Amino acid sequence: MYSKDSLLGSFQPNGGEDGAPILPSDSKYFHHISRELAKERHQLYNRMCSILEDVEFVDAVRVLYGGLPVLANLRCGAWYAPTRDDCCYFKSTDGHHGNWSFSLVRLNLNVVEWCAAKGGCLIVDATRKGKKFPDAMNKTIPIWAAVINRAAARLDPRRKRMSEWDTSLHFPIWVTDSETNQVEERLDGWVDSLLALGTDLENLLQKLDKPLRPLWISPSSTLTHDMDTSQLHFSPIVLVSASKQDAGARRNSSCPGVQGWPYVYVPGAGDDEESWALGLKPTILWAHHQDLVECGPHNIESRVSHLVEESHSNGITTQGSRLPGLCVATDSHHLVPKGCSSVGNHPHMQEHGFFWIGRSNLALGNFEAGRPLGIWSHVDAVLNCGSKEHESLKMERVPSGEENNDAHGELPGRYMWCPIDCSKRDKAALKRKLPAVLEFLSSKLDAGCRVLVHDDEGSDACVCITVAVLLMCFSEKSNTEEAGGSSDLRFCQKFGEFDEVSIATARKVTKDAVRRRLGFVTSWYSDGRPTRGMLKQVFNFFFEMGRTGSTSPTCEKEK
């Protein structure tokens, strides 16, 4: 990497001996120099030191609101909250102008639980786009809060009569009135869609004593004294944007007890980690940040490579990495809140680290949740669709191509490994393997088995498989006549047992049905964040099955 001095060399600003400029102002070399200097500002060392600097501000806000839990808005926010209590996932695209949306895929009901239990929360994020707050904080979260408040009022008529129960939309003052009015016109429609999901919203929203309302804090805000949020007439969702706006400013690293190096400040440095992190994850950074600062810009890449390789060989990033104030890291981004194994804090999570999806007998988790030690005391069968498997489970594996020859129609073997690649590398991997997966799962569920479905991180393939099973094998019967009441999903048929029945079911599957089932899953499992490409394969599987009349639709491998 070139430095400014090495590129300019001995060039004299006033020209050579004859007074003529060595490089004309329009020279291609100046473009080359500016491009190299721009690369320097985005080097790993500069990113890391910028994150460390921004975390000092986040810590100051945390002290100011000492009684509120801290949630990181994934994925960028995970870098700025090393001692967070939980995570959430609000996307900026849901707040883009003209594309406003309330996501039925990302319900973030765990945020409601925290606000109900603690009277509010802090959500940490950052942006690199030269503005104080990302669109997730400017619009997505305010839209979400208004929809939740209106849903709570609709489910509890007493709240409608409460003058202090605020159902208004609260955007920051820099959002125009025109845009605010356009969004307000859509709010009731989003409430209708939320209540139609069939999740048990009524019991959850009854816990809210006060309506939700966003507040905004950035490094340009004035922090005065400790805030007593209990005196407010609403539950504050404090949106903390961690980064400053002075991009390119040069700093000296200030990590306590460490001799650091100068660096260039990068706002929102944690964003788009694939382009700069070299495999570094927040858990690794905060376990070794002093060492990494001391390495300096020239040695940090080799040191990070060593730490990443070491974490993979030891399973640190996915198997029990611990940080101050946290419990177990379920993977590189999803950290389990303190005490989450307690029923009082997270009613859906079991001590083994997986989550039950309603009364379906299906559970979801990551690679660590499927560890052999003690798993069989909780579940009767395991489907692993990740890229790796626990060594001691290999002997339990259902052999490839094994026929359904059990007397009760149940596949022999209680463990199946069916690795499914991500949609970016193989656009049809999930669609090709769904027939075998559905046959295994439906046979186990038909026999009354409790089944764990997991992948490496517990957020993508396993969630899409669960959605497919719920669409194919379960029927929905509401326990209450009112929208928002809980729904009882009952197992009703095996996949492939009656081809005509399975095909008829597939023909009824719509994109809206896929979204509804995904909303149901994520209401029980907040770590579920499937990619668009994987969800598309679920719909395409049912569409092709209904069109071709086959329970085993064929599809060529697509790259």
PDB file of C-alpha atoms in Angstrom, residues 82 93 121 140 145 192 202 226 281-282 294 322 353 376 435 443-444 532 543 553:
ATOM      1  CA  PRO A  82     -19.472  -5.223  22.885  1.00  0.00           C
ATOM      2  CA  THR A  93     -34.373  -0.293   3.023  1.00  0.00           C
ATOM      3  CA  CYS A 121     -34.100   0.171  25.482  1.00  0.00           C
ATOM      4  CA  THR A 140     -37.853   2.109   9.865  1.00  0.00           C
ATOM      5  CA  ALA A 145     -43.044   1.590  16.907  1.00  0.00           C
ATOM      6  CA  ASP A 192     -54.035  -5.255   9.653  1.00  0.00           C
ATOM      7  CA  GLU A 202     -52.192 -10.117  22.450  1.00  0.00           C
ATOM      8  CA  ASP A 226     -28.459  10.776  33.966  1.00  0.00           C
ATOM      9  CA  LYS A 281     -15.832 -10.764  13.874  1.00  0.00           C
ATOM     10  CA  PRO A 282     -16.952  -8.487  16.733  1.00  0.00           C
ATOM     11  CA  GLU A 294      -0.552  -2.457  19.112  1.00  0.00           C
ATOM     12  CA  ARG A 322     -17.754 -14.998  26.177  1.00  0.00           C
ATOM     13  CA  GLY A 353     -29.648 -23.163  23.167  1.00  0.00           C
ATOM     14  CA  TRP A 376     -31.196 -36.379  22.974  1.00  0.00           C
ATOM     15  CA  PRO A 435     -37.949 -33.259  -1.064  1.00  0.00           C
ATOM     16  CA  SER A 443     -41.946 -38.793   8.948  1.00  0.00           C
ATOM     17  CA  LYS A 444     -40.494 -37.843  12.319  1.00  0.00           C
ATOM     18  CA  ARG A 532     -34.161 -13.283  -0.145  1.00  0.00           C
ATOM     19  CA  PHE A 543     -44.753 -23.370  -7.492  1.00  0.00           C
ATOM     20  CA  PRO A 553     -39.437 -31.390  -8.922  1.00  0.00           C
TER      21      PRO A 553
END
